[in-house]
Amino acid sequence: MHRPASTLWAEVMGNLADTLRETAIHLAEVSTTPRLDAELLAAHALGLERSQMLLRLTDLETPPSLTDMTDRRLRNEPVAYITGRQAFWDLDLVVTPDVLIPRADSETLIDVAVEYFQGAKAVGETGPARLLDLGTGSGALVLACLSAFPDASGVGMDASSAALAVARANAARLGLEPRSQWIHRSWTDPAWSSDLGQFDLIISNPPYVETDAGLDAMVAAYEPHAALFAGPDGLDDYRILVPHLSSMLSPGGIAVFEIGHTQAEAVSDLASNSGLSTEMRRDLAGKPRALRFSLGIGDMNG
């Protein structure tokens, strides 16, 4: 059981630099990045960017609110929920417990989309004009795509009205509201795709965790389960979504979906049965992370 942060501060009589050093030691009980966590929490408590704080570290005193924030982190609450912010792609996003925390692994999907449409431009084709993010959550994927493709407009769809409120707020903060649209809808509804039309890019990080999978404590206790779990094999939502893609993609369009690292073959089979070709991309850790679907049968690679 962790000691309250108030006891840590009693042991540290110096400035913020001393406090951060001591805090990182104790956060190592719950975090693989304890020093970074301590710095992010302190910067938020001070109302400074982390880079600004680090430049002034020896001149700053420990902010009182850091005590409560550290206690929350010691109870496994994610830093992003404590600060309400998360970096993703080139964006600074607001996040709440109503949405999954965007992770660097998911940036692989944006890399795939950008590379594909850069290749299209190289042979005289245009970039994507219309984007769709299925299960948008915080809006991370569609807003990152709108940032990468300044001539595009995007639609974010989610079954959670609370999540859509977060996504709308992020679009407004980032100046992307005029190019974005938000739809409150579940793909479990029989006619969910009938009026959406076609898209040049469909992107999604659907639920894909097996129902009985063991998760990290801070994920299991704090992140929304409806956005995580997808049946005994984690494939329930792919079985719904993938068969719709061939009718929703415009000519030359692609879909890019995140997958669990053991799911590439199973999801690729679903795509092949729906008339789609598949290419697989690994994340920076070398794990299968994204599948790119396009019209026409092909082979999985990557």
mmCIF file with all atom_site columns, N, CA and C in Angstrom, residues 131-143 154-158 182-183 187 199 201-205:
data_model
loop_
_atom_site.group_PDB
_atom_site.id
_atom_site.type_symbol
_atom_site.label_atom_id
_atom_site.label_alt_id
_atom_site.label_comp_id
_atom_site.label_asym_id
_atom_site.label_entity_id
_atom_site.label_seq_id
_atom_site.pdbx_PDB_ins_code
_atom_site.Cartn_x
_atom_site.Cartn_y
_atom_site.Cartn_z
_atom_site.occupancy
_atom_site.B_iso_or_equiv
_atom_site.pdbx_formal_charge
_atom_site.auth_seq_id
_atom_site.auth_comp_id
_atom_site.auth_asym_id
_atom_site.auth_atom_id
_atom_site.pdbx_PDB_model_num
ATOM 1  N N  . LEU A 1 131 ? -13.560 12.068 -44.718 1.00 0.00 ? 131 LEU A N  1
ATOM 2  C CA . LEU A 1 131 ? -13.039 11.098 -43.765 1.00 0.00 ? 131 LEU A CA 1
ATOM 3  C C  . LEU A 1 131 ? -14.137 10.653 -42.807 1.00 0.00 ? 131 LEU A C  1
ATOM 4  N N  . LEU A 1 132 ? -14.010 9.426  -42.292 1.00 0.00 ? 132 LEU A N  1
ATOM 5  C CA . LEU A 1 132 ? -14.930 8.915  -41.286 1.00 0.00 ? 132 LEU A CA 1
ATOM 6  C C  . LEU A 1 132 ? -14.136 8.205  -40.200 1.00 0.00 ? 132 LEU A C  1
ATOM 7  N N  . ASP A 1 133 ? -14.413 8.555  -38.953 1.00 0.00 ? 133 ASP A N  1
ATOM 8  C CA . ASP A 1 133 ? -13.805 7.896  -37.795 1.00 0.00 ? 133 ASP A CA 1
ATOM 9  C C  . ASP A 1 133 ? -14.907 7.159  -37.051 1.00 0.00 ? 133 ASP A C  1
ATOM 10 N N  . LEU A 1 134 ? -14.806 5.836  -37.017 1.00 0.00 ? 134 LEU A N  1
ATOM 11 C CA . LEU A 1 134 ? -15.812 4.998  -36.377 1.00 0.00 ? 134 LEU A CA 1
ATOM 12 C C  . LEU A 1 134 ? -15.401 4.717  -34.928 1.00 0.00 ? 134 LEU A C  1
ATOM 13 N N  . GLY A 1 135 ? -16.231 5.156  -33.986 1.00 0.00 ? 135 GLY A N  1
ATOM 14 C CA . GLY A 1 135 ? -15.895 5.051  -32.579 1.00 0.00 ? 135 GLY A CA 1
ATOM 15 C C  . GLY A 1 135 ? -14.889 6.121  -32.199 1.00 0.00 ? 135 GLY A C  1
ATOM 16 N N  . THR A 1 136 ? -15.233 7.368  -32.453 1.00 0.00 ? 136 THR A N  1
ATOM 17 C CA . THR A 1 136 ? -14.254 8.460  -32.427 1.00 0.00 ? 136 THR A CA 1
ATOM 18 C C  . THR A 1 136 ? -13.715 8.789  -31.047 1.00 0.00 ? 136 THR A C  1
ATOM 19 N N  . GLY A 1 137 ? -14.470 8.531  -29.975 1.00 0.00 ? 137 GLY A N  1
ATOM 20 C CA . GLY A 1 137 ? -13.968 8.835  -28.637 1.00 0.00 ? 137 GLY A CA 1
ATOM 21 C C  . GLY A 1 137 ? -13.617 10.302 -28.488 1.00 0.00 ? 137 GLY A C  1
ATOM 22 N N  . SER A 1 138 ? -12.365 10.580 -28.175 1.00 0.00 ? 138 SER A N  1
ATOM 23 C CA . SER A 1 138 ? -11.896 11.955 -28.001 1.00 0.00 ? 138 SER A CA 1
ATOM 24 C C  . SER A 1 138 ? -11.789 12.716 -29.317 1.00 0.00 ? 138 SER A C  1
ATOM 25 N N  . GLY A 1 139 ? -11.983 12.014 -30.440 1.00 0.00 ? 139 GLY A N  1
ATOM 26 C CA . GLY A 1 139 ? -11.796 12.631 -31.747 1.00 0.00 ? 139 GLY A CA 1
ATOM 27 C C  . GLY A 1 139 ? -10.369 12.557 -32.242 1.00 0.00 ? 139 GLY A C  1
ATOM 28 N N  . ALA A 1 140 ? -9.507  11.842 -31.512 1.00 0.00 ? 140 ALA A N  1
ATOM 29 C CA . ALA A 1 140 ? -8.076  11.851 -31.812 1.00 0.00 ? 140 ALA A CA 1
ATOM 30 C C  . ALA A 1 140 ? -7.766  11.500 -33.265 1.00 0.00 ? 140 ALA A C  1
ATOM 31 N N  . LEU A 1 141 ? -8.335  10.410 -33.766 1.00 0.00 ? 141 LEU A N  1
ATOM 32 C CA . LEU A 1 141 ? -7.966  9.946  -35.102 1.00 0.00 ? 141 LEU A CA 1
ATOM 33 C C  . LEU A 1 141 ? -8.460  10.893 -36.187 1.00 0.00 ? 141 LEU A C  1
ATOM 34 N N  . VAL A 1 142 ? -9.722  11.267 -36.139 1.00 0.00 ? 142 VAL A N  1
ATOM 35 C CA . VAL A 1 142 ? -10.244 12.115 -37.208 1.00 0.00 ? 142 VAL A CA 1
ATOM 36 C C  . VAL A 1 142 ? -9.618  13.510 -37.146 1.00 0.00 ? 142 VAL A C  1
ATOM 37 N N  . LEU A 1 143 ? -9.369  14.023 -35.948 1.00 0.00 ? 143 LEU A N  1
ATOM 38 C CA . LEU A 1 143 ? -8.770  15.351 -35.846 1.00 0.00 ? 143 LEU A CA 1
ATOM 39 C C  . LEU A 1 143 ? -7.311  15.333 -36.294 1.00 0.00 ? 143 LEU A C  1
ATOM 40 N N  . GLY A 1 154 ? -14.270 15.882 -42.068 1.00 0.00 ? 154 GLY A N  1
ATOM 41 C CA . GLY A 1 154 ? -14.333 14.612 -41.366 1.00 0.00 ? 154 GLY A CA 1
ATOM 42 C C  . GLY A 1 154 ? -15.593 14.433 -40.562 1.00 0.00 ? 154 GLY A C  1
ATOM 43 N N  . VAL A 1 155 ? -15.999 13.173 -40.423 1.00 0.00 ? 155 VAL A N  1
ATOM 44 C CA . VAL A 1 155 ? -17.153 12.792 -39.619 1.00 0.00 ? 155 VAL A CA 1
ATOM 45 C C  . VAL A 1 155 ? -16.663 11.862 -38.517 1.00 0.00 ? 155 VAL A C  1
ATOM 46 N N  . GLY A 1 156 ? -17.038 12.157 -37.288 1.00 0.00 ? 156 GLY A N  1
ATOM 47 C CA . GLY A 1 156 ? -16.748 11.274 -36.167 1.00 0.00 ? 156 GLY A CA 1
ATOM 48 C C  . GLY A 1 156 ? -18.043 10.679 -35.644 1.00 0.00 ? 156 GLY A C  1
ATOM 49 N N  . MET A 1 157 ? -18.101 9.370  -35.520 1.00 0.00 ? 157 MET A N  1
ATOM 50 C CA . MET A 1 157 ? -19.301 8.687  -35.047 1.00 0.00 ? 157 MET A CA 1
ATOM 51 C C  . MET A 1 157 ? -18.992 7.953  -33.756 1.00 0.00 ? 157 MET A C  1
ATOM 52 N N  . ASP A 1 158 ? -19.909 8.038  -32.790 1.00 0.00 ? 158 ASP A N  1
ATOM 53 C CA . ASP A 1 158 ? -19.725 7.318  -31.535 1.00 0.00 ? 158 ASP A CA 1
ATOM 54 C C  . ASP A 1 158 ? -21.082 7.038  -30.910 1.00 0.00 ? 158 ASP A C  1
ATOM 55 N N  . TRP A 1 182 ? -20.225 15.503 -36.189 1.00 0.00 ? 182 TRP A N  1
ATOM 56 C CA . TRP A 1 182 ? -20.257 14.471 -35.159 1.00 0.00 ? 182 TRP A CA 1
ATOM 57 C C  . TRP A 1 182 ? -21.628 13.802 -35.142 1.00 0.00 ? 182 TRP A C  1
ATOM 58 N N  . ILE A 1 183 ? -21.619 12.468 -35.159 1.00 0.00 ? 183 ILE A N  1
ATOM 59 C CA . ILE A 1 183 ? -22.851 11.696 -35.251 1.00 0.00 ? 183 ILE A CA 1
ATOM 60 C C  . ILE A 1 183 ? -22.960 10.761 -34.055 1.00 0.00 ? 183 ILE A C  1
ATOM 61 N N  . TRP A 1 187 ? -22.989 1.308  -34.150 1.00 0.00 ? 187 TRP A N  1
ATOM 62 C CA . TRP A 1 187 ? -22.975 0.392  -35.302 1.00 0.00 ? 187 TRP A CA 1
ATOM 63 C C  . TRP A 1 187 ? -23.680 -0.920 -35.006 1.00 0.00 ? 187 TRP A C  1
ATOM 64 N N  . PHE A 1 199 ? -16.655 7.402  -48.415 1.00 0.00 ? 199 PHE A N  1
ATOM 65 C CA . PHE A 1 199 ? -15.539 8.148  -47.846 1.00 0.00 ? 199 PHE A CA 1
ATOM 66 C C  . PHE A 1 199 ? -14.237 7.733  -48.529 1.00 0.00 ? 199 PHE A C  1
ATOM 67 N N  . LEU A 1 201 ? -11.382 7.988  -46.832 1.00 0.00 ? 201 LEU A N  1
ATOM 68 C CA . LEU A 1 201 ? -10.625 7.385  -45.741 1.00 0.00 ? 201 LEU A CA 1
ATOM 69 C C  . LEU A 1 201 ? -11.571 7.078  -44.589 1.00 0.00 ? 201 LEU A C  1
ATOM 70 N N  . ILE A 1 202 ? -11.595 5.821  -44.179 1.00 0.00 ? 202 ILE A N  1
ATOM 71 C CA . ILE A 1 202 ? -12.324 5.395  -42.983 1.00 0.00 ? 202 ILE A CA 1
ATOM 72 C C  . ILE A 1 202 ? -11.284 4.896  -41.998 1.00 0.00 ? 202 ILE A C  1
ATOM 73 N N  . ILE A 1 203 ? -11.318 5.431  -40.801 1.00 0.00 ? 203 ILE A N  1
ATOM 74 C CA . ILE A 1 203 ? -10.305 5.090  -39.805 1.00 0.00 ? 203 ILE A CA 1
ATOM 75 C C  . ILE A 1 203 ? -11.008 4.705  -38.513 1.00 0.00 ? 203 ILE A C  1
ATOM 76 N N  . SER A 1 204 ? -10.431 3.751  -37.779 1.00 0.00 ? 204 SER A N  1
ATOM 77 C CA . SER A 1 204 ? -11.131 3.284  -36.584 1.00 0.00 ? 204 SER A CA 1
ATOM 78 C C  . SER A 1 204 ? -10.185 2.571  -35.628 1.00 0.00 ? 204 SER A C  1
ATOM 79 N N  . ASN A 1 205 ? -10.404 2.815  -34.354 1.00 0.00 ? 205 ASN A N  1
ATOM 80 C CA . ASN A 1 205 ? -9.809  2.018  -33.287 1.00 0.00 ? 205 ASN A CA 1
ATOM 81 C C  . ASN A 1 205 ? -10.972 1.428  -32.493 1.00 0.00 ? 205 ASN A C  1
#
